[in-house]
Coordinates of C-alpha atoms and ligand atoms in Angstrom, one line a residue:
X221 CA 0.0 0.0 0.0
X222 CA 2.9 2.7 0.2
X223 CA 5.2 2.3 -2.5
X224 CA 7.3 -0.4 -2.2
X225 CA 10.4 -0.5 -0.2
X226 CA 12.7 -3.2 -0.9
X227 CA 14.8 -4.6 2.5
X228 CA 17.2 -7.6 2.5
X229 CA 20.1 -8.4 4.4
X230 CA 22.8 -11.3 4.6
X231 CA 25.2 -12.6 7.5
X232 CA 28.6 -12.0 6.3
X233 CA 30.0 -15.0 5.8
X234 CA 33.6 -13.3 3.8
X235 CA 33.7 -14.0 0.0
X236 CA 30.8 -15.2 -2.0
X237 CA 30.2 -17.4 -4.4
X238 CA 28.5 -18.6 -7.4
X239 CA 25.5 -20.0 -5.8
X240 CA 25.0 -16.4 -3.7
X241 CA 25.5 -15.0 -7.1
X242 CA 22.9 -16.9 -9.1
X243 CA 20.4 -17.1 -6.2
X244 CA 20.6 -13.7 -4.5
X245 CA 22.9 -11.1 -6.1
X246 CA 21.4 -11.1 -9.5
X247 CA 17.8 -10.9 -7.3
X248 CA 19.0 -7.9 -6.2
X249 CA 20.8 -6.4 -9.2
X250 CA 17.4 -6.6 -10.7
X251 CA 15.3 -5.4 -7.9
X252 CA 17.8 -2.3 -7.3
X253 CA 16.1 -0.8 -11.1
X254 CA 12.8 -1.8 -10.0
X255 CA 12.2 -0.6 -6.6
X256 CA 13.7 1.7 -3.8
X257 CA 16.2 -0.9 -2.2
X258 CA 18.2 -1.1 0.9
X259 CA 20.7 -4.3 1.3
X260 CA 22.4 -4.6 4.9
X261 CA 24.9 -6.6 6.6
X262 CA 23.3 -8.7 9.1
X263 CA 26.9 -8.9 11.7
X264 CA 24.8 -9.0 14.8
X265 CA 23.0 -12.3 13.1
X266 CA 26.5 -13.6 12.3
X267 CA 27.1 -12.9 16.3
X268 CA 24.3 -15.1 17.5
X269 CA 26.2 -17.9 16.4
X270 CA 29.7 -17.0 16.0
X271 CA 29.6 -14.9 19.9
X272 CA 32.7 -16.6 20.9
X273 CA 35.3 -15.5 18.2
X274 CA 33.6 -12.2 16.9
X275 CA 37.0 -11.4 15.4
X276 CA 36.1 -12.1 12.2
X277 CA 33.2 -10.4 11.4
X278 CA 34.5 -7.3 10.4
X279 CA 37.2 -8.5 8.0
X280 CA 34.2 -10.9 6.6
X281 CA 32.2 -7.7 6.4
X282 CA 34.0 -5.8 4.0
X283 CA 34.6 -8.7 1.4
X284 CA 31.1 -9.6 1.3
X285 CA 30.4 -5.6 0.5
X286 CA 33.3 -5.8 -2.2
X287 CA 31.6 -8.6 -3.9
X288 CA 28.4 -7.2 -3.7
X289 CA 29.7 -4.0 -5.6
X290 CA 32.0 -6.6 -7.7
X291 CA 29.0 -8.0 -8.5
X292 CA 26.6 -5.3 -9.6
X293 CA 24.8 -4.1 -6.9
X294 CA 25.0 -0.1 -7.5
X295 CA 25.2 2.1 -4.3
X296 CA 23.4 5.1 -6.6
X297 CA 20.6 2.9 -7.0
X298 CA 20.4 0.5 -3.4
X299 CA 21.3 1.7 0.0
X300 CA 24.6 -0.6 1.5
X301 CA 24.9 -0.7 5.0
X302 CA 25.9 -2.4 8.3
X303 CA 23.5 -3.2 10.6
X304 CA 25.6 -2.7 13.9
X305 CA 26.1 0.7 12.6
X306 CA 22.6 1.4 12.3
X307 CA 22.1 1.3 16.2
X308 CA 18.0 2.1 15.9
X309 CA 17.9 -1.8 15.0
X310 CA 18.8 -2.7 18.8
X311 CA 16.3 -0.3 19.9
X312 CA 13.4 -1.5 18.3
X313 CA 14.8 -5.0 18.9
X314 CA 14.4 -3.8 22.8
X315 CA 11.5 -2.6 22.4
X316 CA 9.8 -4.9 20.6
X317 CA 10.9 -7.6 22.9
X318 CA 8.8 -6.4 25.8
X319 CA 5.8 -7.5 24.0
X320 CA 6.9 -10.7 21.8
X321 CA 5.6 -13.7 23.5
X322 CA 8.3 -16.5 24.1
X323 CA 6.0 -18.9 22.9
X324 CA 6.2 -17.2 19.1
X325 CA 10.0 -17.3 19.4
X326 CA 10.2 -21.2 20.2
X327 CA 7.6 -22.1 17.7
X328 CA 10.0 -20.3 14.6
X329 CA 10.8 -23.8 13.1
X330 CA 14.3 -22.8 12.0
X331 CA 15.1 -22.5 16.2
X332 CA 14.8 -26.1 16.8
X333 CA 16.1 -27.0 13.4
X334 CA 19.5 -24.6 13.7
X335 CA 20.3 -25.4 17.0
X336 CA 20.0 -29.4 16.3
X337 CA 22.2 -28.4 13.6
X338 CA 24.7 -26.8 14.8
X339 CA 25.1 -28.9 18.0
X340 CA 28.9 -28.5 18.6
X341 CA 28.0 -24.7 20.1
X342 CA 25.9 -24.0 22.9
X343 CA 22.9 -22.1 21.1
X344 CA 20.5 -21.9 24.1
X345 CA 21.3 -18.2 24.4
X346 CA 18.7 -15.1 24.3
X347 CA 20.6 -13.9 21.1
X348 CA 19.3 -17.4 19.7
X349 CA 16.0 -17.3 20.7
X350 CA 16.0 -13.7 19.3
X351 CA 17.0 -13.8 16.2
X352 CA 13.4 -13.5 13.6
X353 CA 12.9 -10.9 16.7
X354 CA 16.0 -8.8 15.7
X355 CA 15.1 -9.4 12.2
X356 CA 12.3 -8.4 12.2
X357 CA 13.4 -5.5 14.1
X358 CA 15.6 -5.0 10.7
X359 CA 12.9 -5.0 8.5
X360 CA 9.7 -3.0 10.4
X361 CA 12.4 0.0 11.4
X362 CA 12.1 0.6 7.8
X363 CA 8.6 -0.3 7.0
X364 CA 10.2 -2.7 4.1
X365 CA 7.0 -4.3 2.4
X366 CA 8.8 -6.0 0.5
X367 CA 11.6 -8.2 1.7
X368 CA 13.8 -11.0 -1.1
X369 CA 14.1 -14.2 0.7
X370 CA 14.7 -17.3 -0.2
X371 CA 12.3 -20.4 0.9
X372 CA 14.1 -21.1 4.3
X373 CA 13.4 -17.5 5.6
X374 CA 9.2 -17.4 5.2
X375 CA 8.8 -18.3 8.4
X376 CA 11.0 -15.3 9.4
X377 CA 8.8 -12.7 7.9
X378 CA 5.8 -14.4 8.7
X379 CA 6.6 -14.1 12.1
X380 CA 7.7 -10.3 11.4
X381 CA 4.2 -10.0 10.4
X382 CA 3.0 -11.0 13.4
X383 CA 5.1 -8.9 15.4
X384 CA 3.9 -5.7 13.4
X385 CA 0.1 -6.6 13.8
X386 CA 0.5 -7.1 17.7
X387 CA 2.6 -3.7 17.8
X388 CA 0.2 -2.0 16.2
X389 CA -2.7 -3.9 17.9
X390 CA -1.2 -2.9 20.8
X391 CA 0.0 0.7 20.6
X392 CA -1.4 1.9 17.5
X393 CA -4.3 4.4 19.4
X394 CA -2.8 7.3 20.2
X395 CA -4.8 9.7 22.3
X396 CA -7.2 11.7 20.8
X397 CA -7.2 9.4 17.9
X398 CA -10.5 9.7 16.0
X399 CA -9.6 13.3 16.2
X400 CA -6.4 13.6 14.7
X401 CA -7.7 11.0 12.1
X402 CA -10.1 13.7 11.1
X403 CA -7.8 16.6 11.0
X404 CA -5.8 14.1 8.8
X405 CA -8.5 13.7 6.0
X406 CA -9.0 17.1 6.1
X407 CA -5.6 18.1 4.8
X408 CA -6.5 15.7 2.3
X409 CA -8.5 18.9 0.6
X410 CA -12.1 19.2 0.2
X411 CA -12.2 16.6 -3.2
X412 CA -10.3 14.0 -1.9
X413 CA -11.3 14.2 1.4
X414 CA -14.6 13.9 0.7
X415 CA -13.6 10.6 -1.9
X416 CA -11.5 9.0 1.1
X417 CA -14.6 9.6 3.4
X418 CA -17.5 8.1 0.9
X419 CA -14.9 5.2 0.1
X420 CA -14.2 4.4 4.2
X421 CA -17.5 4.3 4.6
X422 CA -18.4 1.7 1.5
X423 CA -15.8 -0.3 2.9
X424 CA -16.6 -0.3 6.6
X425 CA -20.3 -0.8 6.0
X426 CA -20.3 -2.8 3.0
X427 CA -17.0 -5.0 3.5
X428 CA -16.6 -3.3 -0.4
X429 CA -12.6 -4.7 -0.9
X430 CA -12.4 -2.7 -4.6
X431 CA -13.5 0.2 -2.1
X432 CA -10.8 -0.3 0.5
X433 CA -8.0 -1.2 -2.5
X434 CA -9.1 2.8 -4.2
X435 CA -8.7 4.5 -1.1
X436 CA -5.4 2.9 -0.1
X437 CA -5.0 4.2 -4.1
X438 CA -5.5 7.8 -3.1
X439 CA -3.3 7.8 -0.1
X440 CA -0.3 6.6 -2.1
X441 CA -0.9 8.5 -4.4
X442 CA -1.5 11.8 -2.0
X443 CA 2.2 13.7 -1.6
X444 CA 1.1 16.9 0.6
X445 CA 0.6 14.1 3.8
X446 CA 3.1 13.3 6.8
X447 CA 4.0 9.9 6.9
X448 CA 2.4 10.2 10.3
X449 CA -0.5 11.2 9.1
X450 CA -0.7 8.8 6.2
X451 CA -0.1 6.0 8.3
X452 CA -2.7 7.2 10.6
X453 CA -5.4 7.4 7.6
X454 CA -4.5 4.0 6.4
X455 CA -5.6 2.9 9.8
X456 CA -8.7 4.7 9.8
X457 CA -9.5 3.2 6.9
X458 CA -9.9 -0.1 8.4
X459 CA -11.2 1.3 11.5
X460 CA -8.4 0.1 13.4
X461 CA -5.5 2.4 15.3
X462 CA -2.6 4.1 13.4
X463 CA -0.6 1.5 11.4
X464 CA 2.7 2.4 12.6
X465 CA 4.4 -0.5 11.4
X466 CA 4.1 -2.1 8.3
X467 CA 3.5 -5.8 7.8
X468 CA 6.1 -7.1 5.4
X469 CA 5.7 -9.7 2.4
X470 CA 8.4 -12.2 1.5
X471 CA 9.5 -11.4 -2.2
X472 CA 10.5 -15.4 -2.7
X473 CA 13.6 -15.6 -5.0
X474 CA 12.6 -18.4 -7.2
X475 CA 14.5 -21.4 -6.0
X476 CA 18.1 -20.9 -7.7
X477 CA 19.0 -23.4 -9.9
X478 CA 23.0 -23.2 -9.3
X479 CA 24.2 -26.4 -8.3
X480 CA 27.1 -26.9 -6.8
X481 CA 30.5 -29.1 -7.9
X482 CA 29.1 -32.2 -6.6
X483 CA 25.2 -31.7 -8.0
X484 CA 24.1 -30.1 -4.7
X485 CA 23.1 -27.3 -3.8
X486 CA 26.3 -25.1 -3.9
X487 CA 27.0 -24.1 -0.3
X488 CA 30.0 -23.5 1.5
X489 CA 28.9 -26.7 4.4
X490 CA 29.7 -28.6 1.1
X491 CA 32.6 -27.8 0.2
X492 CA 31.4 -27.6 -3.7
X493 CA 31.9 -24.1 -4.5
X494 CA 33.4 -21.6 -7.1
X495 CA 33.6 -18.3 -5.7
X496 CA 33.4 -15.3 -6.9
X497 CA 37.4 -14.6 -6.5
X498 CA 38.1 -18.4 -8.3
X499 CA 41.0 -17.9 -10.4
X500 CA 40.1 -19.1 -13.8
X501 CA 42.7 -22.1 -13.3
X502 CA 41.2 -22.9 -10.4
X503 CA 38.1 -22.7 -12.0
X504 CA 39.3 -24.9 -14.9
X505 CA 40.9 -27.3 -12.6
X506 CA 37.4 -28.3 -10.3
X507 CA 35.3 -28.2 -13.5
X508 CA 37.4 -30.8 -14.9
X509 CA 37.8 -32.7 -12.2
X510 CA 34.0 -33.5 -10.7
X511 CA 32.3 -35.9 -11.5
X512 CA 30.2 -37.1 -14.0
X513 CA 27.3 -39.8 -14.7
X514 CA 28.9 -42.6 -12.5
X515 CA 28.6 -44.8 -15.6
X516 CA 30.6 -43.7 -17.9
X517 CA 33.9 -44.6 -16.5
X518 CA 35.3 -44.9 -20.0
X519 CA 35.3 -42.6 -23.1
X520 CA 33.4 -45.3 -24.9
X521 CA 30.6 -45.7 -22.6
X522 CA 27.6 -43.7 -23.3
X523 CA 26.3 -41.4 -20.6
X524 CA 23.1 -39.8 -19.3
X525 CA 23.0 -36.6 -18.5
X526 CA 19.8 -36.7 -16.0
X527 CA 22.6 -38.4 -13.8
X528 CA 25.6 -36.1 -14.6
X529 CA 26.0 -32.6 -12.4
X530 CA 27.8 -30.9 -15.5
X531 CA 24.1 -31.3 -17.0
X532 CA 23.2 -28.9 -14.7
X533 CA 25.8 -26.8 -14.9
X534 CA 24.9 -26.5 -18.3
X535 CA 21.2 -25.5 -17.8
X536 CA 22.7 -22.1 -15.9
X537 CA 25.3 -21.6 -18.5
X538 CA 24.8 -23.3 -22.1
X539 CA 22.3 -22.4 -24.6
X540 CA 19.9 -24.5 -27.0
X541 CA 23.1 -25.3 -29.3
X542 CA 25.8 -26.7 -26.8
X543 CA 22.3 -28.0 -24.9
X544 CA 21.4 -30.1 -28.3
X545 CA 25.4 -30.8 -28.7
X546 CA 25.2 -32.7 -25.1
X547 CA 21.8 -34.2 -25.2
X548 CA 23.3 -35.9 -28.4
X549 CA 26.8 -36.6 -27.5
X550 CA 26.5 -38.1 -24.4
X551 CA 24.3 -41.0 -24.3
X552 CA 26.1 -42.0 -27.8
X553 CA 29.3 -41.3 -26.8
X554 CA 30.4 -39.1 -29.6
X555 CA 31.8 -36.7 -26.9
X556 CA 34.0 -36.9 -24.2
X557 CA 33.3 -35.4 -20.5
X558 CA 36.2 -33.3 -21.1
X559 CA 35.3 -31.9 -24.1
X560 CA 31.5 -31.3 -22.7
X561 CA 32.8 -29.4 -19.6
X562 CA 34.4 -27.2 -21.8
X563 CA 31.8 -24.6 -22.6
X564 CA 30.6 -24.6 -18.8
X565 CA 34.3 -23.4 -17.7
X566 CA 34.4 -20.8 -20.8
X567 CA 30.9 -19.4 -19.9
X568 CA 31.9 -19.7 -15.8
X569 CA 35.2 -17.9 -16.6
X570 CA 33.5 -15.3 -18.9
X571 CA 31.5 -14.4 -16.3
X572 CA 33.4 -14.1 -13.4
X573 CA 36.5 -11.7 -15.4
X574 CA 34.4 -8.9 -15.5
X575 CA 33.3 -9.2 -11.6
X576 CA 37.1 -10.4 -10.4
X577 CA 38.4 -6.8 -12.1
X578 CA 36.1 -5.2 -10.3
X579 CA 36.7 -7.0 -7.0
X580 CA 40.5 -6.0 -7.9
X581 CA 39.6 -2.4 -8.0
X582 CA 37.3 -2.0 -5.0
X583 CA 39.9 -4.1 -3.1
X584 CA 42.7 -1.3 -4.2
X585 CA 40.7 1.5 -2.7
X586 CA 39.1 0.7 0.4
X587 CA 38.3 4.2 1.0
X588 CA 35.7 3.8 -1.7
X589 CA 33.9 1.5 0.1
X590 CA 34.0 2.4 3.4
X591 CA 32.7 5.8 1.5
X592 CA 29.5 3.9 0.5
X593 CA 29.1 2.3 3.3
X594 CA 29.3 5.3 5.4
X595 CA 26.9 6.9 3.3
X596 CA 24.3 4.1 3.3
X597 CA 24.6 4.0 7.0
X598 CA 23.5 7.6 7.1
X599 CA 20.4 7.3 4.6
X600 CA 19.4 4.1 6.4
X601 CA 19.8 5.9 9.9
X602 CA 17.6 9.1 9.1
X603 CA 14.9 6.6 7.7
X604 CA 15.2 4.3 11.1
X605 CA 15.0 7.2 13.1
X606 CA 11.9 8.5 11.8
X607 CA 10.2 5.2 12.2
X608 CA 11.8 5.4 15.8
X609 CA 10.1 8.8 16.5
X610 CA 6.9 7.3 15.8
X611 CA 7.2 3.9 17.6
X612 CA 8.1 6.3 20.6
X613 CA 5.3 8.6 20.5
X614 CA 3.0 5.7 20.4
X615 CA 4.1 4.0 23.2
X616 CA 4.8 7.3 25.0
X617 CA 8.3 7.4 25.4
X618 CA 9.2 10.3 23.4
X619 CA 9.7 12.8 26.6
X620 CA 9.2 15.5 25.1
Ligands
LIG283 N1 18.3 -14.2 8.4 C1 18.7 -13.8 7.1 C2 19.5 -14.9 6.5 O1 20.1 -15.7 7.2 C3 19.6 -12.5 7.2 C4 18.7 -11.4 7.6 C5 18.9 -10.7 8.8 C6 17.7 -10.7 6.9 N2 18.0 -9.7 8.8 C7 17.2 -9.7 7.7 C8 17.1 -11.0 5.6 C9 16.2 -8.9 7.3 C10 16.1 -10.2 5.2 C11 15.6 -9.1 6.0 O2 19.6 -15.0 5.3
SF4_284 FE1 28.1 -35.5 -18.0 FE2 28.7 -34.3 -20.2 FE3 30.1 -36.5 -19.4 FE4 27.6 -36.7 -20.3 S1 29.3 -36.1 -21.5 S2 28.5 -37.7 -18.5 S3 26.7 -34.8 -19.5 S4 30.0 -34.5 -18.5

């Protein structure tokens, strides 16, 4: 209902690689055109795990935001920035936890799930238990409708959701609410106020959804409004209090295809990578050594693709030609794995020059980045703090 505000943020896990760039970076490359985008670095996620050897989060940091910019991701279209250096995030976070039951937190399936995971550390922390809470912390202080994720992160924003309904349940009438609600529609001027009033009413006395859908219309569309204000008369519309945070929708990335060396998903746990920084070598050297359909152990013995992990490479990097060439070859023999992994390592390594000179140059000046950083940090701050103004004023904690 307000224009969309794009919000996603990753742990920094140091340098990236092909699977982050085929399932997330080139998400939000695209999105950055398409929307108004901020992408953070989640370090106080990577410290609800990692809280005994924070060392090397930092260092982690800054190659993640170098391959980010390596990458594509344009800091004159998206907003980079840290989330530790964002401090508003821990206040919310603080705040919000004074009203999150503990029964939501345990119920987040990936809290169970993580912590049988990673059973060699000692996960029954608060930070643990916290962690959808400080996301979602992350994504309500900038009223982010629209958050990338993939699949393993719904329930995250679901329970994000959740959190924003019961803080506005909770705090969302102000004093002297039906009142200011009506000064609100009244700088609306006389035409549109009067549309915004005929179309509440439809709604609230008809249940008329086409009604409701216009008049959330005309409020986006309206520019002479606070964002208090606005916020207010989306909640009047309902007849509820002031929405003062927004409930957030998962933008699912379709499920990246990018498999990794060994036909699984490619993920560092794996150990079946290519990163981003691969030299092209080192690139050639792993594509020619995994392995193929376990039944051609000799250059004469026909193949099968639907059992080879270089047939999937090739749906990410081949076209219909060298797709044809393989479907043909293989099962008849007439090429060898070798010469089919060929045009995989050619595409991989034409791909990843352009980035790798970039990552060279960013890496050269690190003054650049910390720039962009530093100013990302600053847009992102001004918008968290005016969320923060209005989450104190409704709970009435703004002293002032
Ligand atoms: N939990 C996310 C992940 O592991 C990272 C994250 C933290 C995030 N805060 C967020 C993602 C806010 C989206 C929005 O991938
Ligand atoms: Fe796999 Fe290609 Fe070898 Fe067939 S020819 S087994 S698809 S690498």
């Amino acid at each position: 209902m307000y224009a969309d505000r794009v919000l996603s943020g990753m742990r920094p896990t140091g340098s990236l690689h092909l699977g982050h760039y085929h399932g997330v970076l080139k998400n939000w490359i695209k999105l950055q055109h398409e929307y108004e985008c901020l992408f953070f670095v989640a370090d106080w996620h990577a410290l609800t795990t990692q809280y005994d050897n924070p060392r090397g989060i930092e260092a982690a940091t800054w190659e993640m935001v170098i391959d980010w910019l390596a990458a594509g991701v344009d800091p004159s279209k998206a907003t980079l920035f840290i989330q530790s250096q964002v401090i508003e995030h821990a206040e919310l976070h603080l705040l919000l936890s004074m009203m999150t039951p503990l029964g939501w937190l345990e119920r987040v399936p990936t809290y169970k799930d993580q912590q049988e995971k990673l059973s060699e550390k000692d996960l029954s922390t608060y930070g643990f238990l916290g962690y959808p809470l400080l996301q979602s912390a992350d994504i309500l202080i900038y009223r982010a409708n629209q958050v990338p994720v993939g699949e393993d992160q719904v329930p995250h924003i679901e329970f994000a959701r959740e959190i924003a309904r019961r803080f506005n349940h909770l705090y969302g009438k102000e004093p002297g609410y039906e009142e200011r609600a009506e000064a609100a529609v009244k700088k609306l001027g006389g035409k549109k106020a009067k549309l915004y009033q005929e179309l509440r009413t439809r709604y609230q006395q008809a249940g008329d959804d086409a009604a409701l859908d216009s008049a959330r219309a005309l409020l986006g569309e309206t520019q002479n409004l606070s964002l208090g204000d606005k916020e207010r008369l989306y909640g009047y519309l309902e007849g509820g209090g002031k929405m003062i945070l927004t409930e957030p929708d998962a933008l699912l990335t379709v499920a990246s295809k990018m498999p990794g060396l060994d036909g699984q998903k490619m993920s560092k746990s794996y150990h079946n990578t290519i990163s981003l920084r691969e030299d092209p070598d080192q690139v050639s050297t792993k594509i020619r050594t995994m392995p193929t359909d376990p039944a051609r152990v000799r250059r004469t013995d026909p193949g099968d693709p639907d059992k080879c992990p270089v047939w999937q490479l090739h749906q990410v990097y081949s076209g219909d030609d060298v797709l044809a060439w393989v479907r043909q070859g293989c099962p008849s023999a007439g090429i060898g794995c070798l010469e089919c992994k060929q045009p995989v390592i050619d595409a991989m390594q034409k791909e990843l020059a352009p980035i790798q000179e970039r990552t060279r140059a960013y890496t050269e000046e690190p003054d650049v980045v910390k720039n962009i950083i530093a100013d990302g940090c600053e847009k992102a701050r001004d918008l968290a703090r005016e969320t923060m103004r209005d989450v104190r004023e409704a709970m009435g904690l703004n002293y002032s």
